[in-house]
Amino acid sequence: SSSDEYQAAQATLARSFQGRFDKFVVPCVVASGDTEDRKGTEPLSFSPHNTLYLELWCPAVAPSLVVTSDKGKTIFNFGDIAVGHRGIKKVSIQNISPEDLTVEFSVLNPSGPFILLTPIGKLPAGETQVLTLSFSPRESILARETLDIITKRDTLSLTLVGTGVASTITCSIEGDVLDMGYVIAGESVSSSFKLQNSSALPIRFSMQLDSLSSSRRGKSQQRLPQFLAFPAQRTEVVGTQNHSGQSVFSVIPVEGVIDPGKTQDFTVTFSPDHESRYFSDRLQVVLFGKKLSHQILLKGAAREHMMFVEGGDPLDVPVESLTVIPTCDPEHREEAEELKPILVTLDYVQLDTDVPAPPATRELQTVEFSLDGAASLQHKGFTVEPSRGFVERGQTKTIGISWLPPADFDLDHPLVVSALLQLKGDVKETYKVFFVAQVVSGP
């Protein structure tokens, strides 16, 4: 009875059936005497004069409503639908009776996943109308309900079936942060990660970068530049962009389908065209065009040369202008070496106890270097270790800085001293490091 052929034959017969009337006469013979006084298997005493005849009238009529879509089937299986999404079924209903009918419907579970989207009130004789049904699972369940289509002549029952499946994606990036590290400006570096479909459904995905979002452009035009905002308000995840206007980060593939249990490989490429420490973007993994699955923060930095120094207090802004401003006249650039500033502040915490407080400490990270003026710094209470060093390619060296206030230190005036830090590599760079130290009260 569940085969397509049976359903099609039943639908055809229902439409062509003209009705039938069957009458059955059932004789019921009545026995005489008291049955309680019977012994053993003694037969009952029957009389042909004590016979009642029961006449059964059995009319058979054609249904007033039939399903004309999907070979007349009355069971509608929506199949597997991802949680949070919707499946649609359209059902064609025809009035095959000779009169117009008023149509009513049974009530589906108001908290359930099935909804009748297009109910009808009247169905004229011979006409067909389409009912639209939806299945929107909110959890992983196997759902089943019955929808009764009721007229004064009879009732047509539709069985609705569907399975809700949670779309589960796992990402190989721990912490949802992909740091591309350092690269020479003008060059590129790539990194890979994986997404795995752990659900029983194929999952359609798309990869979206915040820097390419049209909605972000509109919002950014109504916001103050970040260098005018307080540091605590700098919450933008889209940092410095390329001068060329091309995206700093790119990802392939940008869209596709991951089959159940399968894994998709992605490649992120970082291509900065100028020096900056603040390249960043956010990659959003969107499922089925609307469900946000993962947000991956992309970070990277670029240098003009292989050597650099990091640390100290920020003297720049995290989002830069795309306008290139030369630091000096190009014709006289070689005549004087540019000194790049580094600010290092150290706060010595004076505790309200007899135990001496530990020194204030900071760190700088760099490559091959030498620090001039270490002896004069020591007289002011500073200790810099080491003051020079060589580092293998691809590695960094940490310079430890500590300060204890000298005996003649004036608590009302911060101590300001400077020293030159020289880096050696493919070119030579000199930084002027400003050390600002003060004593602050402890808790």
XYZ file of C-alpha atoms in Angstrom:
443
model
C 0.000 0.000 0.000
C 2.996 2.323 0.343
C 4.108 1.916 -3.280
C 3.762 4.669 -5.871
C 1.631 2.414 -8.063
C -0.874 1.745 -5.277
C -1.129 5.464 -4.450
C -1.656 6.378 -8.114
C -4.298 3.669 -8.600
C -6.149 4.713 -5.479
C -6.200 8.341 -6.615
C -7.522 7.338 -10.045
C -10.268 5.142 -8.595
C -11.331 7.849 -6.144
C -11.860 10.288 -9.021
C -13.804 7.842 -11.217
C -15.892 6.115 -8.517
C -19.609 6.847 -8.963
C -20.825 5.401 -5.693
C -22.308 2.039 -4.681
C -25.050 0.710 -2.417
C -24.776 -2.735 -0.811
C -27.492 -4.404 1.344
C -26.860 -7.414 3.558
C -29.544 -9.457 5.357
C -28.313 -11.406 8.378
C -30.724 -14.022 9.937
C -30.541 -14.245 13.723
C -32.269 -17.399 15.123
C -33.564 -17.109 18.717
C -33.410 -20.211 21.005
C -36.237 -21.111 23.443
C -35.898 -22.025 27.100
C -33.617 -21.103 29.962
C -29.993 -21.434 29.041
C -28.957 -21.565 32.714
C -30.647 -25.003 33.162
C -28.685 -26.565 30.303
C -26.505 -29.566 31.212
C -23.276 -30.348 29.446
C -23.497 -30.235 25.664
C -27.287 -30.474 25.398
C -28.294 -28.636 22.185
C -30.426 -25.509 22.299
C -34.027 -25.604 21.110
C -34.597 -23.400 18.082
C -37.838 -22.536 16.337
C -38.043 -21.130 12.832
C -40.794 -18.869 14.106
C -38.316 -17.150 16.461
C -36.018 -15.704 13.761
C -35.021 -12.037 13.486
C -33.621 -10.614 10.234
C -31.003 -7.803 10.485
C -30.730 -5.723 7.298
C -27.481 -3.771 6.826
C -27.366 -0.845 4.403
C -23.798 -0.066 3.256
C -23.540 2.897 0.905
C -20.055 3.725 -0.490
C -19.448 7.267 -1.771
C -16.501 8.916 -3.488
C -14.422 11.372 -1.402
C -15.162 15.043 -1.900
C -11.484 16.093 -1.732
C -8.481 14.419 -3.304
C -4.778 15.210 -3.508
C -3.747 15.813 -7.120
C -0.039 16.513 -6.543
C 2.734 13.925 -6.062
C 0.640 11.031 -7.503
C -2.075 11.544 -4.905
C 0.108 10.746 -1.880
C -1.204 11.896 1.488
C 2.080 11.377 3.370
C 4.519 14.277 2.978
C 8.102 13.747 4.105
C 10.146 16.941 4.297
C 13.305 14.882 4.777
C 16.300 16.182 6.699
C 16.194 19.939 7.373
C 18.943 21.844 9.203
C 17.922 23.299 12.550
C 17.003 26.954 12.096
C 16.108 26.513 8.431
C 12.841 25.808 6.641
C 11.582 23.226 4.171
C 8.531 23.916 1.986
C 5.980 21.518 0.508
C 3.104 22.452 -1.827
C -0.013 20.262 -1.869
C -2.714 20.527 -4.559
C -6.252 19.792 -3.311
C -9.215 19.340 -5.713
C -12.930 19.340 -4.965
C -14.318 16.426 -7.045
C -17.809 16.642 -5.537
C -20.711 18.284 -7.439
C -21.091 21.102 -4.908
C -19.047 23.956 -3.479
C -17.478 23.130 -0.127
C -16.519 25.114 2.942
C -13.118 23.945 4.155
C -11.802 23.872 7.717
C -8.508 22.605 9.119
C -7.461 20.858 12.304
C -5.045 22.766 14.550
C -1.371 21.905 14.233
C 0.800 22.048 17.344
C 1.449 25.806 17.806
C 4.845 25.004 19.353
C 5.669 22.392 16.735
C 7.768 22.670 13.580
C 4.906 22.351 11.032
C 2.952 25.381 9.816
C 0.121 25.713 7.287
C 1.100 28.900 5.464
C -1.834 29.255 3.029
C -5.152 28.007 4.455
C -8.294 28.240 2.304
C -11.914 28.880 3.263
C -13.955 27.704 0.259
C -13.304 25.305 -2.597
C -15.790 25.455 -5.508
C -16.834 22.255 -7.246
C -14.182 20.943 -9.641
C -11.561 23.518 -8.669
C -8.047 22.922 -7.363
C -6.161 25.031 -4.826
C -2.617 24.782 -3.477
C -1.762 24.504 0.210
C 1.743 25.561 1.312
C 3.208 23.734 4.292
C 6.498 24.481 6.042
C 8.787 22.490 8.338
C 11.072 24.603 10.580
C 12.811 22.444 13.216
C 14.227 24.184 16.294
C 16.110 21.105 17.487
C 17.323 17.720 16.308
C 14.075 15.717 16.310
C 11.959 13.340 14.224
C 8.608 15.147 13.930
C 5.248 13.765 12.797
C 1.792 15.389 12.775
C -1.554 14.968 11.048
C -3.416 17.789 9.315
C -7.134 17.141 8.786
C -8.933 18.968 5.956
C -12.580 18.953 7.057
C -15.733 19.469 4.957
C -19.392 18.667 5.647
C -19.100 15.572 3.454
C -15.897 13.993 4.804
C -12.360 14.558 6.092
C -9.066 14.275 4.192
C -6.063 13.568 6.447
C -2.503 14.557 5.494
C 0.457 13.088 7.381
C 3.448 15.434 7.812
C 6.886 13.984 8.586
C 10.311 15.660 8.909
C 13.659 15.332 10.643
C 15.534 18.251 12.216
C 19.310 17.953 11.930
C 21.804 20.222 13.727
C 24.428 21.613 11.317
C 27.711 21.198 13.188
C 30.995 22.611 11.897
C 34.320 22.246 13.739
C 37.326 24.466 13.025
C 40.971 23.443 13.322
C 42.031 26.907 14.577
C 42.194 26.987 18.363
C 40.935 30.214 19.910
C 39.608 31.445 16.528
C 42.737 33.601 16.002
C 45.029 33.090 13.005
C 48.252 35.076 13.409
C 50.208 35.199 10.143
C 53.267 36.620 11.900
C 55.776 38.906 10.148
C 56.438 39.190 6.435
C 58.587 41.527 4.347
C 56.403 44.270 2.823
C 55.566 43.397 -0.779
C 55.807 39.651 -0.173
C 53.126 37.104 0.739
C 52.701 34.269 3.197
C 49.943 31.630 3.359
C 48.466 29.538 6.129
C 45.871 26.761 6.065
C 43.058 25.574 8.299
C 40.221 23.052 8.075
C 36.473 22.968 8.611
C 34.792 19.611 9.223
C 31.108 18.837 8.755
C 30.121 16.700 11.744
C 26.409 16.586 10.857
C 24.368 14.274 8.627
C 23.529 17.021 6.100
C 25.539 18.647 3.314
C 26.365 22.164 4.517
C 26.624 25.112 2.154
C 29.184 27.681 3.340
C 30.502 31.089 2.383
C 33.540 32.996 3.701
C 33.122 36.725 4.335
C 35.789 39.300 5.271
C 34.715 42.255 7.395
C 36.942 44.572 5.352
C 34.828 43.798 2.243
C 31.457 44.242 3.973
C 29.283 46.961 2.413
C 27.497 47.527 5.748
C 30.846 48.184 7.451
C 31.706 50.933 4.953
C 28.527 52.786 5.801
C 29.087 52.489 9.538
C 32.756 53.501 9.340
C 31.839 56.772 7.627
C 29.745 57.743 10.669
C 32.419 56.969 13.247
C 35.316 59.035 14.543
C 38.764 57.936 13.384
C 40.280 55.546 15.892
C 43.238 57.777 16.679
C 40.722 60.324 18.064
C 39.061 57.767 20.328
C 40.192 56.601 23.720
C 42.353 53.452 23.669
C 39.683 51.475 25.511
C 37.226 52.285 22.711
C 39.411 50.843 19.951
C 37.350 47.755 19.309
C 37.556 47.643 15.493
C 38.776 44.285 14.221
C 39.574 45.632 10.761
C 42.994 47.248 11.004
C 45.395 48.752 8.489
C 44.658 48.083 4.817
C 46.924 48.044 1.760
C 47.789 51.324 0.036
C 46.895 49.676 -3.259
C 43.291 49.159 -2.163
C 43.620 45.402 -2.559
C 42.685 43.202 0.387
C 45.507 42.460 2.807
C 44.007 39.041 3.545
C 42.348 36.666 1.091
C 40.868 33.190 1.482
C 40.103 30.358 -0.938
C 37.649 28.830 -1.510
C 35.081 31.519 -0.718
C 32.028 29.275 -1.001
C 31.022 25.687 -1.538
C 29.395 22.643 0.053
C 30.878 20.301 2.666
C 29.395 16.813 2.502
C 28.479 14.947 5.712
C 31.557 13.800 7.609
C 33.918 15.480 5.133
C 36.610 18.129 5.672
C 37.263 21.264 3.611
C 40.736 22.843 3.443
C 41.071 26.651 3.324
C 44.095 28.788 2.496
C 44.501 32.309 3.900
C 47.044 34.554 2.169
C 48.577 37.641 3.800
C 49.901 40.153 1.222
C 50.870 43.524 2.787
C 52.256 46.229 0.508
C 53.793 48.463 3.213
C 55.184 48.284 6.714
C 52.739 48.134 9.644
C 52.142 46.164 12.830
C 48.372 46.563 12.676
C 47.123 44.501 9.747
C 43.972 42.704 10.872
C 40.630 41.505 9.590
C 37.831 39.168 10.591
C 36.818 36.123 8.588
C 33.227 34.956 9.117
C 32.068 31.450 8.249
C 28.399 31.665 7.209
C 26.275 28.543 6.718
C 23.292 28.365 4.357
C 23.643 32.077 3.632
C 22.510 33.232 7.074
C 23.818 31.217 10.043
C 27.089 32.518 11.512
C 29.219 29.505 12.450
C 32.695 30.867 13.261
C 34.486 34.215 13.474
C 38.237 34.009 12.893
C 40.448 37.008 13.704
C 43.223 37.404 11.134
C 46.376 39.229 12.245
C 49.685 40.037 10.628
C 52.555 42.501 10.526
C 54.956 43.655 7.835
C 58.461 45.117 7.931
C 60.532 46.836 5.275
C 63.612 44.985 6.522
C 64.389 41.719 8.236
C 65.345 43.365 11.535
C 63.022 45.229 13.864
C 62.420 46.111 17.487
C 59.180 45.648 19.430
C 57.992 46.818 22.810
C 57.636 50.076 24.655
C 54.647 52.383 24.754
C 52.604 52.891 21.571
C 53.525 56.073 19.708
C 51.391 55.375 16.644
C 47.755 54.519 15.958
C 46.325 51.060 15.252
C 44.558 52.191 12.064
C 46.674 54.204 9.672
C 45.873 56.584 6.854
C 46.368 55.212 3.360
C 48.163 58.423 2.400
C 51.928 58.019 2.184
C 53.710 60.967 3.848
C 57.490 61.024 3.305
C 59.425 61.481 6.549
C 61.996 63.689 4.890
C 62.970 65.179 1.548
C 63.822 62.271 -0.779
C 66.741 64.233 -2.229
C 68.402 64.547 1.211
C 67.278 61.251 2.711
C 70.780 59.796 2.581
C 72.428 62.840 4.138
C 71.138 62.231 7.674
C 70.140 59.031 9.387
C 66.569 59.040 10.685
C 66.184 58.270 14.387
C 63.048 56.295 15.186
C 61.690 56.921 18.695
C 60.821 54.260 21.281
C 59.182 55.195 24.575
C 59.617 52.939 27.622
C 57.855 53.967 30.839
C 58.591 52.249 34.146
C 56.434 52.710 37.250
C 58.135 51.729 40.511
C 55.419 50.806 43.032
C 56.227 52.120 46.520
C 54.634 49.716 49.009
C 53.449 50.738 52.488
C 55.603 48.068 54.121
C 59.143 47.679 55.385
C 59.886 45.118 52.665
C 61.644 46.696 49.644
C 59.516 46.682 46.534
C 60.734 44.787 43.450
C 62.128 46.863 40.594
C 59.926 48.068 37.765
C 60.517 45.963 34.643
C 59.802 46.114 30.879
C 60.976 44.194 27.816
C 61.948 44.891 24.208
C 62.182 42.240 21.478
C 64.690 42.688 18.678
C 67.301 41.044 16.447
C 71.072 41.796 16.180
C 71.569 44.962 18.223
C 73.788 47.120 20.394
C 72.758 49.703 23.016
C 74.963 52.747 23.524
C 75.068 54.514 26.902
C 74.390 51.484 29.119
C 76.845 52.775 31.741
C 75.081 56.145 32.103
C 71.757 54.346 32.393
C 73.111 52.262 35.253
C 73.990 55.411 37.199
C 70.328 56.420 36.985
C 69.121 53.105 38.429
C 68.454 51.304 35.125
C 69.641 47.793 34.355
C 69.563 46.683 30.710
C 70.435 43.051 29.978
C 71.887 42.270 27.521
C 73.186 45.495 26.025
C 74.224 43.842 22.748
C 73.661 40.540 21.007
C 73.354 38.525 17.803
C 70.279 36.539 16.821
C 69.863 33.844 14.199
C 67.589 34.556 11.230
C 63.930 34.072 12.120
C 64.558 34.393 15.878
C 64.190 37.327 18.291
C 66.075 38.449 21.386
C 64.470 39.846 24.533
C 66.081 42.855 26.201
C 65.157 43.051 29.885
C 64.855 46.508 31.452
C 64.490 47.129 35.177
C 64.698 50.248 37.344
C 65.162 50.971 41.012
C 64.990 54.618 42.052
C 68.434 55.948 43.112
C 68.926 57.534 46.542
C 68.816 61.096 45.186
C 65.648 60.545 43.119
C 63.085 63.376 43.309
C 59.650 61.800 43.787
C 57.922 64.866 42.340
C 59.697 64.709 38.979
C 59.839 61.661 36.659
C 63.278 60.629 35.486
C 63.797 60.937 31.714
C 66.921 59.535 30.019
C 67.641 58.275 26.519
C 69.977 55.884 24.735
C 70.644 54.855 21.129
C 69.702 51.335 20.003
C 71.343 50.203 16.771
C 70.028 47.301 14.704
C 72.153 45.523 12.120
C 70.898 43.391 9.268
C 70.360 43.952 5.560
C 70.419 47.673 6.458
C 71.355 49.613 9.581
C 68.701 51.354 11.691
C 69.081 53.500 14.791
C 66.379 54.025 17.398
C 66.369 56.601 20.170
C 64.942 54.918 23.264
C 63.426 57.243 25.848
C 63.251 55.810 29.383
C 60.692 57.554 31.625
C 60.648 56.322 35.244
C 58.592 57.403 38.230
C 57.524 56.231 41.671
C 53.831 55.544 42.275
C 52.008 54.656 45.476
C 51.028 51.063 46.045
C 47.624 49.766 47.123
